[in-house]
Every structure is written in C-alpha cells, then in structure tokens.
Amino acid sequence: MPEAASSNGRTHVGILGGGITGLAAAFYLLRAGVQVTVVEARPQLGGLATYFDFGPFHWDKYYHCVLTSDRPLQTLIEDLGLSEELRWRETKVGFYAKSGLYSVSSSLEFLRFPLLSLWEKFRFGLGIIYASRIPDGRDLEKVSVTEWLTRIFGKGCYQKMWAPLLKCKLGSCREEASAAFIWATIARLYSTRDRDAGQKERLGYVRGGYRAVFTRLIEEIERMGGKLVTGVPVERIESRPDGGIDFVTANGPMSFDRAVVTSPSHVASALVPELSREYVNKLNAVKYLGIVCTVLVLKRSLTPFYVTNLTTDDVPFTGVIEMTNLISLEETGGRHLIYLPKYIAPGDPLFQASDEEVWSLFQKHLSKMFPDLQESDIERKFIFREKLVQPLPVMHYSDIVPPMETGVPNLLLANTTQIINSTLNNNEMVKIARQAVDRILKNAAQGAAIGARS
Ligand SMILES: Cc1cc2nc3c(=O)[nH]c(=O)nc-3n(C[C@H](O)[C@H](O)[C@H](O)COP(=O)(O)OP(=O)(O)OC[C@H]3O[C@@H](n4cnc5c(N)ncnc54)[C@H](O)[C@@H]3O)c2cc1C
C-alpha cells in the first residue's frame, strides 16, 4: 500500500538519505511538528559518518572529530542531550618527511621543524595568519591553488610542504583545485588552535563515537513519530498533479507533501526525470573524489599524533590518522585504531583492486615509515571504499553549485556539494540541513510550494 501524504493533516516530508544531513533535517522537522519519513538505501543509517563493528569495539567507519568552532554540530549534540558526552583533548600533529617523523604541534616545535629554513618558517607562519584572517574564500575560487600557495608561502615552502600535501590529498585532481580549497582547510584547522596555549590543537569527540549520536538521533526521531525506512533504495522521484512528491521504490511508491534529497548530486540527477537540463548540468558538473581507506586495529601505538601529514609524495595514502590519540583507549578496549585514507577519482583503478592488493600496496609503504611495525602487532585490518565522497573544489566552484531549490515544486536538494567556504564536514551538513528545514517551515507557514524557482 502506498505511504500516505498528510495522513492526520500534518505536512509529511520525505527525506532521501539517512546520513547526518537527512537525520538532522528529520530531527528538526519533527521538533517543529512536521511528519517525516527517512528512506535510506543501505541497511544501516549514518551514511559516510556511520559506525562499524571492528570486533572488540564499535567506532566510526571513517575518522571523525569535532572542532571547538563547530557550532551547529555542537548545538545538535546539545539538542540530543549528549553535551555531557562530548570530550575535548589536546591533540598533536605530525609530519612525515624522508628524514623521519616530526611533531609540529606547537609554535616551539614548528620553530625546530627541520624541513623548512628559518625564512621559510617565517613566511609559512605569516601565510597561515594571513589566510586565517580572510573572512570569505569565494574570491580565491578565481585563483589556482598552486599559484596562490606559491605567492603567499613562497616557492620553497610550496615545494617542500604544500606540493606533496596537495598530491597526497587530491592526487591527479590537484591541478583543478582552486585556492579556496586550501584556504578553507587552513581556516578550519586554525579555528581549533588554542591561541592562549601556544597554538596547540584541541579536538573533540562524543563518547561512543557517531554510533552514540546516531543511536540517540534514531531514538528521538522515533519518539517524535518519525519513520525510518532502511535497506530501500529510492529508484525514482516524481511529482504528482496535486504538487506532492512520490518516491518510487521496489516496495511500491511512498507519497509525501514535500521532499528533501540528501544523496550525492550524481545520484540525484538520475532519480528525478523532471529536473531541468540546466539543473541536471549543475548536478553533473560537480566532480567527486572517492576514498579507499585501510583501517588497522593494532596492539600498539604507531605515533603520538592524531594526524600525520606526509611530505613525501611516493606514499600511496593521504595521511595517517591515529584515532586513539584523540579518543580514549577505553573506547576501543585498549586497541589502537589507525586509518590510512587515500582520496582518488571515482574512476581510479584502485577501486577495482582486491583487499589483498590494496593492503599489499599500503603495507609496503607503511613498513618503510614504521620499520618496527610487526605483522603480529596488527590484530585486524579492513579496507573500505566509497566513490562519491568529497566534491572537488574546482576553480569558480560557487558557479556550479546546485541551489537547494531544484525547480521541481516541493523538492529540495541538501547535500555536500552545497558547502561553500568550508571543507567537507558534519558541522556544515547540519547547517545545510537546518537551512532546508527553515525553508520547508517558512513555506509551509505561507502555504506556498517550495522548490520552484522563479
Ligand atoms: C574519510 C572521511 C573523514 C571525514 N572526517 C570528518 C571529520 O573529521 N569531521 C567531520 O565533521 N566530517 C568528516 N567527514 C565528513 C562527513 O562524514 C560527511 O560530511 C557527512 O557524513 C555527509 O553526510 P550526508 O548525510 O550529507 O551524506 P551521506 O553520508 O553520503 O548520506 C547520504 C545518504 O543517502 C543515501 N542514498 C544515496 N542514494 C540513495 C537512494 N537512491 N535511496 C535512498 N538512499 C540513498 C546513502 O546511502 C547515504 O546514506 C569525513 C568523511 C570521510 C569519508
């Protein structure tokens, strides 16, 4: 039987996607008295921020941290009654160079960092301060990342630090990126530095990880009468003559008054035949980077750092994230949790490689970096893959961003491509989810259709 729109007279909103965006939107819509159904293709909710059973413990499938500056995310945590579970820790940052592993976690350590000359360090410090004071990065979309970094930080710094970092982070796509990408990364990381404590970094996490956040979100959504449908991919989205929206699924149609799509743009463009050519072109213009991520559960620690950046460009992963240098070992039953991400284009042959092939490539370089790491230190290993993760911040990115209004009445898009002036993160997605909620509530109050552009 089709799901009914507006049963009991309340506006019924369908949300495609049960990641943080879809669930945060559902939570705030329900709090405002709107009826909500979330439809998620995968059996487990959480999307890219979901959790995983690593054996002795559960933790985030991919690494996540909370920044002190993440206001909308912290408000959500507070609204879920989880503020008491938020833990803050001083974390260390490492740099791996051919000559070894260095801590660059305070101003003093930066001064001792051997990779750059004193003059290069001075320019680097000035460059970071300058970048962190730019309030809006949109003008930087007109400049290529290479040109801007060389101009602001100097050739030496660019060649020794930024070029290998960019290669690690963006691979072959780095030539296409604009300066806004690196500006946003600097601004976000700088915002979490404690100026009163020698520029030390302070990061946070919720006890129990995103599993605790999603568990509470699910409880709250269900308590307020929201419906969560998992393991059901939406195959098509159609508008009805009465202005409502239908999700077509293998289980039959689901009818709503309004709907929000939170999937990646490339998925959205194939789902809605009524979208205008202009809108579809915008959806398809965004290029995504995917990720192949090896996760290791170790009996010992690898480094003292949360993130180790790589300044050699021959390593097949983007960095080393030692989660247990942020979270307490109580979370992992005393095990050490390491993520080795590799950001690549969705068409990269690494996506076709077997787990064994990926591991053998990563292991070769990991053993070079950490010669004392023994096979017996590795308790478990996992390889995860996602093709549509990070929208590539190309030149003039704002011009290709699809607006929330899709042009189809009562159908909104709220996804990661709409992050402008920041990096991919949950804080931005909660902000975008709340913008979609505000639009629905405002239009519902005025009795107007949403989604149609004039
Ligand atoms: C390696 C990595 C590290 C990260 N680190 C951080 C960090 O430190 N801090 C931070 O804040 N953020 C971090 N992020 C980013 C964060 O995970 C994302 O911002 C966030 O998960 C995006 O959520 P979303 O709901 O917008 O999208 P998604 O999580 O992609 O959710 C979209 C959902 O739509 C579903 N879907 C797609 N198609 C259909 C369909 N046809 N029918 C039904 N459902 C469908 C998908 O299955 C998915 O569950 C990281 C991400 C990765 C991958």
mmCIF file with all atom_site columns, N, CA and C and ligand atoms in Angstrom, residues 16-21 39-42 47-49 62-65 232-234 262-263 267 271 291 343 389 416 424-426 429, ligand 1:
data_model
loop_
_atom_site.group_PDB
_atom_site.id
_atom_site.type_symbol
_atom_site.label_atom_id
_atom_site.label_alt_id
_atom_site.label_comp_id
_atom_site.label_asym_id
_atom_site.label_entity_id
_atom_site.label_seq_id
_atom_site.pdbx_PDB_ins_code
_atom_site.Cartn_x
_atom_site.Cartn_y
_atom_site.Cartn_z
_atom_site.occupancy
_atom_site.B_iso_or_equiv
_atom_site.pdbx_formal_charge
_atom_site.auth_seq_id
_atom_site.auth_comp_id
_atom_site.auth_asym_id
_atom_site.auth_atom_id
_atom_site.pdbx_PDB_model_num
ATOM   1   N N   . LEU A 1 16  ? 15.228 11.652 1.425   1.00 0.00 ? 16  LEU A N   1
ATOM   2   C CA  . LEU A 1 16  ? 16.025 10.600 0.807   1.00 0.00 ? 16  LEU A CA  1
ATOM   3   C C   . LEU A 1 16  ? 17.428 10.669 1.390   1.00 0.00 ? 16  LEU A C   1
ATOM   4   N N   . GLY A 1 17  ? 17.826 9.603  2.090   1.00 0.00 ? 17  GLY A N   1
ATOM   5   C CA  . GLY A 1 17  ? 19.170 9.535  2.651   1.00 0.00 ? 17  GLY A CA  1
ATOM   6   C C   . GLY A 1 17  ? 19.165 9.662  4.153   1.00 0.00 ? 17  GLY A C   1
ATOM   7   N N   . GLY A 1 18  ? 19.726 8.650  4.806   1.00 0.00 ? 18  GLY A N   1
ATOM   8   C CA  . GLY A 1 18  ? 19.779 8.636  6.274   1.00 0.00 ? 18  GLY A CA  1
ATOM   9   C C   . GLY A 1 18  ? 21.176 8.872  6.804   1.00 0.00 ? 18  GLY A C   1
ATOM   10  N N   . GLY A 1 19  ? 21.905 9.806  6.164   1.00 0.00 ? 19  GLY A N   1
ATOM   11  C CA  . GLY A 1 19  ? 23.189 10.249 6.709   1.00 0.00 ? 19  GLY A CA  1
ATOM   12  C C   . GLY A 1 19  ? 22.920 11.349 7.728   1.00 0.00 ? 19  GLY A C   1
ATOM   13  N N   . ILE A 1 20  ? 23.968 12.064 8.116   1.00 0.00 ? 20  ILE A N   1
ATOM   14  C CA  . ILE A 1 20  ? 23.803 13.110 9.137   1.00 0.00 ? 20  ILE A CA  1
ATOM   15  C C   . ILE A 1 20  ? 22.852 14.207 8.633   1.00 0.00 ? 20  ILE A C   1
ATOM   16  N N   . THR A 1 21  ? 22.912 14.526 7.322   1.00 0.00 ? 21  THR A N   1
ATOM   17  C CA  . THR A 1 21  ? 22.057 15.596 6.789   1.00 0.00 ? 21  THR A CA  1
ATOM   18  C C   . THR A 1 21  ? 20.589 15.193 6.878   1.00 0.00 ? 21  THR A C   1
ATOM   19  N N   . VAL A 1 39  ? 14.099 7.700  4.045   1.00 0.00 ? 39  VAL A N   1
ATOM   20  C CA  . VAL A 1 39  ? 14.276 6.465  3.274   1.00 0.00 ? 39  VAL A CA  1
ATOM   21  C C   . VAL A 1 39  ? 15.763 6.315  2.938   1.00 0.00 ? 39  VAL A C   1
ATOM   22  N N   . GLU A 1 40  ? 16.370 5.269  3.427   1.00 0.00 ? 40  GLU A N   1
ATOM   23  C CA  . GLU A 1 40  ? 17.810 5.056  3.272   1.00 0.00 ? 40  GLU A CA  1
ATOM   24  C C   . GLU A 1 40  ? 18.057 3.747  2.506   1.00 0.00 ? 40  GLU A C   1
ATOM   25  N N   . ALA A 1 41  ? 18.943 3.828  1.497   1.00 0.00 ? 41  ALA A N   1
ATOM   26  C CA  . ALA A 1 41  ? 19.208 2.654  0.659   1.00 0.00 ? 41  ALA A CA  1
ATOM   27  C C   . ALA A 1 41  ? 19.947 1.549  1.421   1.00 0.00 ? 41  ALA A C   1
ATOM   28  N N   . ARG A 1 42  ? 20.847 1.961  2.299   1.00 0.00 ? 42  ARG A N   1
ATOM   29  C CA  . ARG A 1 42  ? 21.685 0.944  2.959   1.00 0.00 ? 42  ARG A CA  1
ATOM   30  C C   . ARG A 1 42  ? 20.973 0.385  4.192   1.00 0.00 ? 42  ARG A C   1
ATOM   31  N N   . GLY A 1 47  ? 25.169 7.009  6.817   1.00 0.00 ? 47  GLY A N   1
ATOM   32  C CA  . GLY A 1 47  ? 25.898 7.434  5.613   1.00 0.00 ? 47  GLY A CA  1
ATOM   33  C C   . GLY A 1 47  ? 27.404 7.371  5.811   1.00 0.00 ? 47  GLY A C   1
ATOM   34  N N   . LEU A 1 48  ? 28.097 8.391  5.336   1.00 0.00 ? 48  LEU A N   1
ATOM   35  C CA  . LEU A 1 48  ? 29.567 8.402  5.437   1.00 0.00 ? 48  LEU A CA  1
ATOM   36  C C   . LEU A 1 48  ? 30.036 8.515  6.885   1.00 0.00 ? 48  LEU A C   1
ATOM   37  N N   . ALA A 1 49  ? 29.162 8.988  7.761   1.00 0.00 ? 49  ALA A N   1
ATOM   38  C CA  . ALA A 1 49  ? 29.567 9.160  9.165   1.00 0.00 ? 49  ALA A CA  1
ATOM   39  C C   . ALA A 1 49  ? 29.134 7.961  10.017  1.00 0.00 ? 49  ALA A C   1
ATOM   40  N N   . TYR A 1 62  ? 34.701 5.749  9.157   1.00 0.00 ? 62  TYR A N   1
ATOM   41  C CA  . TYR A 1 62  ? 35.759 6.681  8.756   1.00 0.00 ? 62  TYR A CA  1
ATOM   42  C C   . TYR A 1 62  ? 36.012 7.619  9.931   1.00 0.00 ? 62  TYR A C   1
ATOM   43  N N   . TYR A 1 63  ? 37.207 8.208  9.964   1.00 0.00 ? 63  TYR A N   1
ATOM   44  C CA  . TYR A 1 63  ? 37.598 9.031  11.116  1.00 0.00 ? 63  TYR A CA  1
ATOM   45  C C   . TYR A 1 63  ? 36.809 10.339 11.157  1.00 0.00 ? 63  TYR A C   1
ATOM   46  N N   . HIS A 1 64  ? 36.386 10.716 12.328  1.00 0.00 ? 64  HIS A N   1
ATOM   47  C CA  . HIS A 1 64  ? 35.690 11.998 12.510  1.00 0.00 ? 64  HIS A CA  1
ATOM   48  C C   . HIS A 1 64  ? 36.172 12.655 13.794  1.00 0.00 ? 64  HIS A C   1
ATOM   49  N N   . CYS A 1 65  ? 36.224 13.967 13.788  1.00 0.00 ? 65  CYS A N   1
ATOM   50  C CA  . CYS A 1 65  ? 36.476 14.701 15.021  1.00 0.00 ? 65  CYS A CA  1
ATOM   51  C C   . CYS A 1 65  ? 35.568 15.926 15.020  1.00 0.00 ? 65  CYS A C   1
ATOM   52  N N   . VAL A 1 232 ? 16.153 0.340  1.598   1.00 0.00 ? 232 VAL A N   1
ATOM   53  C CA  . VAL A 1 232 ? 15.224 0.566  0.478   1.00 0.00 ? 232 VAL A CA  1
ATOM   54  C C   . VAL A 1 232 ? 15.748 1.717  -0.395  1.00 0.00 ? 232 VAL A C   1
ATOM   55  N N   . PRO A 1 233 ? 16.389 1.409  -1.526  1.00 0.00 ? 233 PRO A N   1
ATOM   56  C CA  . PRO A 1 233 ? 16.835 2.495  -2.401  1.00 0.00 ? 233 PRO A CA  1
ATOM   57  C C   . PRO A 1 233 ? 15.652 3.153  -3.098  1.00 0.00 ? 233 PRO A C   1
ATOM   58  N N   . VAL A 1 234 ? 15.655 4.454  -3.151  1.00 0.00 ? 234 VAL A N   1
ATOM   59  C CA  . VAL A 1 234 ? 14.640 5.173  -3.948  1.00 0.00 ? 234 VAL A CA  1
ATOM   60  C C   . VAL A 1 234 ? 15.094 5.066  -5.399  1.00 0.00 ? 234 VAL A C   1
ATOM   61  N N   . THR A 1 262 ? 19.157 14.091 -0.092  1.00 0.00 ? 262 THR A N   1
ATOM   62  C CA  . THR A 1 262 ? 20.472 14.378 0.512   1.00 0.00 ? 262 THR A CA  1
ATOM   63  C C   . THR A 1 262 ? 21.586 13.532 -0.099  1.00 0.00 ? 262 THR A C   1
ATOM   64  N N   . SER A 1 263 ? 21.278 12.771 -1.129  1.00 0.00 ? 263 SER A N   1
ATOM   65  C CA  . SER A 1 263 ? 22.293 11.896 -1.744  1.00 0.00 ? 263 SER A CA  1
ATOM   66  C C   . SER A 1 263 ? 23.298 12.736 -2.527  1.00 0.00 ? 263 SER A C   1
ATOM   67  N N   . VAL A 1 267 ? 23.754 10.929 -8.023  1.00 0.00 ? 267 VAL A N   1
ATOM   68  C CA  . VAL A 1 267 ? 22.636 10.021 -7.762  1.00 0.00 ? 267 VAL A CA  1
ATOM   69  C C   . VAL A 1 267 ? 21.338 10.792 -7.987  1.00 0.00 ? 267 VAL A C   1
ATOM   70  N N   . LEU A 1 271 ? 17.738 10.353 -10.590 1.00 0.00 ? 271 LEU A N   1
ATOM   71  C CA  . LEU A 1 271 ? 16.492 9.925  -9.934  1.00 0.00 ? 271 LEU A CA  1
ATOM   72  C C   . LEU A 1 271 ? 15.269 10.739 -10.333 1.00 0.00 ? 271 LEU A C   1
ATOM   73  N N   . ILE A 1 291 ? 37.169 7.549  -1.912  1.00 0.00 ? 291 ILE A N   1
ATOM   74  C CA  . ILE A 1 291 ? 38.178 7.184  -0.925  1.00 0.00 ? 291 ILE A CA  1
ATOM   75  C C   . ILE A 1 291 ? 38.319 5.661  -0.837  1.00 0.00 ? 291 ILE A C   1
ATOM   76  N N   . TYR A 1 343 ? 42.518 9.414  -1.064  1.00 0.00 ? 343 TYR A N   1
ATOM   77  C CA  . TYR A 1 343 ? 41.480 10.081 -1.853  1.00 0.00 ? 343 TYR A CA  1
ATOM   78  C C   . TYR A 1 343 ? 41.824 9.918  -3.329  1.00 0.00 ? 343 TYR A C   1
ATOM   79  N N   . VAL A 1 389 ? 32.559 10.975 -2.360  1.00 0.00 ? 389 VAL A N   1
ATOM   80  C CA  . VAL A 1 389 ? 32.797 11.497 -1.002  1.00 0.00 ? 389 VAL A CA  1
ATOM   81  C C   . VAL A 1 389 ? 32.968 13.005 -1.001  1.00 0.00 ? 389 VAL A C   1
ATOM   82  N N   . THR A 1 416 ? 26.274 17.578 0.135   1.00 0.00 ? 416 THR A N   1
ATOM   83  C CA  . THR A 1 416 ? 27.624 18.069 0.447   1.00 0.00 ? 416 THR A CA  1
ATOM   84  C C   . THR A 1 416 ? 28.191 19.020 -0.614  1.00 0.00 ? 416 THR A C   1
ATOM   85  N N   . LEU A 1 424 ? 34.618 19.612 3.644   1.00 0.00 ? 424 LEU A N   1
ATOM   86  C CA  . LEU A 1 424 ? 33.562 18.622 3.888   1.00 0.00 ? 424 LEU A CA  1
ATOM   87  C C   . LEU A 1 424 ? 33.551 18.261 5.368   1.00 0.00 ? 424 LEU A C   1
ATOM   88  N N   . ASN A 1 425 ? 32.460 18.549 6.048   1.00 0.00 ? 425 ASN A N   1
ATOM   89  C CA  . ASN A 1 425 ? 32.377 18.160 7.460   1.00 0.00 ? 425 ASN A CA  1
ATOM   90  C C   . ASN A 1 425 ? 30.929 18.178 7.940   1.00 0.00 ? 425 ASN A C   1
ATOM   91  N N   . ASN A 1 426 ? 30.692 17.505 9.041   1.00 0.00 ? 426 ASN A N   1
ATOM   92  C CA  . ASN A 1 426 ? 29.333 17.339 9.552   1.00 0.00 ? 426 ASN A CA  1
ATOM   93  C C   . ASN A 1 426 ? 28.735 18.644 10.063  1.00 0.00 ? 426 ASN A C   1
ATOM   94  N N   . MET A 1 429 ? 27.157 20.208 7.256   1.00 0.00 ? 429 MET A N   1
ATOM   95  C CA  . MET A 1 429 ? 25.972 19.469 6.809   1.00 0.00 ? 429 MET A CA  1
ATOM   96  C C   . MET A 1 429 ? 24.789 19.681 7.752   1.00 0.00 ? 429 MET A C   1
HETATM 97  C C1  . LIG B 2 .   ? 37.266 9.643  5.466   1.00 0.00 ? 1   LIG B C1  1
HETATM 98  C C2  . LIG B 2 .   ? 36.321 10.695 5.948   1.00 0.00 ? 1   LIG B C2  1
HETATM 99  C C3  . LIG B 2 .   ? 36.685 11.512 7.010   1.00 0.00 ? 1   LIG B C3  1
HETATM 100 C C4  . LIG B 2 .   ? 35.825 12.502 7.488   1.00 0.00 ? 1   LIG B C4  1
HETATM 101 N N1  . LIG B 2 .   ? 36.197 13.251 8.557   1.00 0.00 ? 1   LIG B N1  1
HETATM 102 C C5  . LIG B 2 .   ? 35.326 14.127 9.079   1.00 0.00 ? 1   LIG B C5  1
HETATM 103 C C6  . LIG B 2 .   ? 35.619 14.833 10.287  1.00 0.00 ? 1   LIG B C6  1
HETATM 104 O O1  . LIG B 2 .   ? 36.660 14.670 10.903  1.00 0.00 ? 1   LIG B O1  1
HETATM 105 N N2  . LIG B 2 .   ? 34.707 15.714 10.772  1.00 0.00 ? 1   LIG B N2  1
HETATM 106 C C7  . LIG B 2 .   ? 33.528 15.913 10.141  1.00 0.00 ? 1   LIG B C7  1
HETATM 107 O O2  . LIG B 2 .   ? 32.720 16.695 10.641  1.00 0.00 ? 1   LIG B O2  1
HETATM 108 N N3  . LIG B 2 .   ? 33.218 15.279 8.991   1.00 0.00 ? 1   LIG B N3  1
HETATM 109 C C8  . LIG B 2 .   ? 34.077 14.387 8.438   1.00 0.00 ? 1   LIG B C8  1
HETATM 110 N N4  . LIG B 2 .   ? 33.758 13.707 7.300   1.00 0.00 ? 1   LIG B N4  1
HETATM 111 C C9  . LIG B 2 .   ? 32.603 14.139 6.510   1.00 0.00 ? 1   LIG B C9  1
HETATM 112 C C10 . LIG B 2 .   ? 31.284 13.554 6.940   1.00 0.00 ? 1   LIG B C10 1
HETATM 113 O O3  . LIG B 2 .   ? 31.333 12.163 7.056   1.00 0.00 ? 1   LIG B O3  1
HETATM 114 C C11 . LIG B 2 .   ? 30.263 13.975 5.879   1.00 0.00 ? 1   LIG B C11 1
HETATM 115 O O4  . LIG B 2 .   ? 30.194 15.373 5.868   1.00 0.00 ? 1   LIG B O4  1
HETATM 116 C C12 . LIG B 2 .   ? 28.869 13.519 6.141   1.00 0.00 ? 1   LIG B C12 1
HETATM 117 O O5  . LIG B 2 .   ? 28.834 12.169 6.502   1.00 0.00 ? 1   LIG B O5  1
HETATM 118 C C13 . LIG B 2 .   ? 27.983 13.753 4.937   1.00 0.00 ? 1   LIG B C13 1
HETATM 119 O O6  . LIG B 2 .   ? 26.676 13.395 5.325   1.00 0.00 ? 1   LIG B O6  1
HETATM 120 P P1  . LIG B 2 .   ? 25.453 13.447 4.341   1.00 0.00 ? 1   LIG B P1  1
HETATM 121 O O7  . LIG B 2 .   ? 24.294 12.956 5.092   1.00 0.00 ? 1   LIG B O7  1
HETATM 122 O O8  . LIG B 2 .   ? 25.362 14.781 3.710   1.00 0.00 ? 1   LIG B O8  1
HETATM 123 O O9  . LIG B 2 .   ? 25.829 12.463 3.155   1.00 0.00 ? 1   LIG B O9  1
HETATM 124 P P2  . LIG B 2 .   ? 25.973 10.883 3.213   1.00 0.00 ? 1   LIG B P2  1
HETATM 125 O O10 . LIG B 2 .   ? 26.583 10.484 4.493   1.00 0.00 ? 1   LIG B O10 1
HETATM 126 O O11 . LIG B 2 .   ? 26.640 10.495 1.930   1.00 0.00 ? 1   LIG B O11 1
HETATM 127 O O12 . LIG B 2 .   ? 24.459 10.399 3.220   1.00 0.00 ? 1   LIG B O12 1
HETATM 128 C C14 . LIG B 2 .   ? 23.688 10.271 2.060   1.00 0.00 ? 1   LIG B C14 1
HETATM 129 C C15 . LIG B 2 .   ? 22.857 9.022  2.228   1.00 0.00 ? 1   LIG B C15 1
HETATM 130 O O13 . LIG B 2 .   ? 21.990 8.882  1.093   1.00 0.00 ? 1   LIG B O13 1
HETATM 131 C C16 . LIG B 2 .   ? 21.850 7.505  0.852   1.00 0.00 ? 1   LIG B C16 1
HETATM 132 N N5  . LIG B 2 .   ? 21.371 7.305  -0.527  1.00 0.00 ? 1   LIG B N5  1
HETATM 133 C C17 . LIG B 2 .   ? 22.030 7.526  -1.683  1.00 0.00 ? 1   LIG B C17 1
HETATM 134 N N6  . LIG B 2 .   ? 21.254 7.190  -2.724  1.00 0.00 ? 1   LIG B N6  1
HETATM 135 C C18 . LIG B 2 .   ? 20.078 6.770  -2.226  1.00 0.00 ? 1   LIG B C18 1
HETATM 136 C C19 . LIG B 2 .   ? 18.870 6.297  -2.810  1.00 0.00 ? 1   LIG B C19 1
HETATM 137 N N7  . LIG B 2 .   ? 18.705 6.193  -4.135  1.00 0.00 ? 1   LIG B N7  1
HETATM 138 N N8  . LIG B 2 .   ? 17.840 5.938  -1.991  1.00 0.00 ? 1   LIG B N8  1
HETATM 139 C C20 . LIG B 2 .   ? 17.955 6.047  -0.646  1.00 0.00 ? 1   LIG B C20 1
HETATM 140 N N9  . LIG B 2 .   ? 19.106 6.476  -0.037  1.00 0.00 ? 1   LIG B N9  1
HETATM 141 C C21 . LIG B 2 .   ? 20.133 6.838  -0.821  1.00 0.00 ? 1   LIG B C21 1
HETATM 142 C C22 . LIG B 2 .   ? 23.252 6.964  1.052   1.00 0.00 ? 1   LIG B C22 1
HETATM 143 O O14 . LIG B 2 .   ? 23.249 5.561  1.253   1.00 0.00 ? 1   LIG B O14 1
HETATM 144 C C23 . LIG B 2 .   ? 23.695 7.756  2.289   1.00 0.00 ? 1   LIG B C23 1
HETATM 145 O O15 . LIG B 2 .   ? 23.427 7.058  3.487   1.00 0.00 ? 1   LIG B O15 1
HETATM 146 C C24 . LIG B 2 .   ? 34.581 12.693 6.833   1.00 0.00 ? 1   LIG B C24 1
HETATM 147 C C25 . LIG B 2 .   ? 34.211 11.861 5.762   1.00 0.00 ? 1   LIG B C25 1
HETATM 148 C C26 . LIG B 2 .   ? 35.058 10.861 5.324   1.00 0.00 ? 1   LIG B C26 1
HETATM 149 C C27 . LIG B 2 .   ? 34.622 9.964  4.207   1.00 0.00 ? 1   LIG B C27 1
#
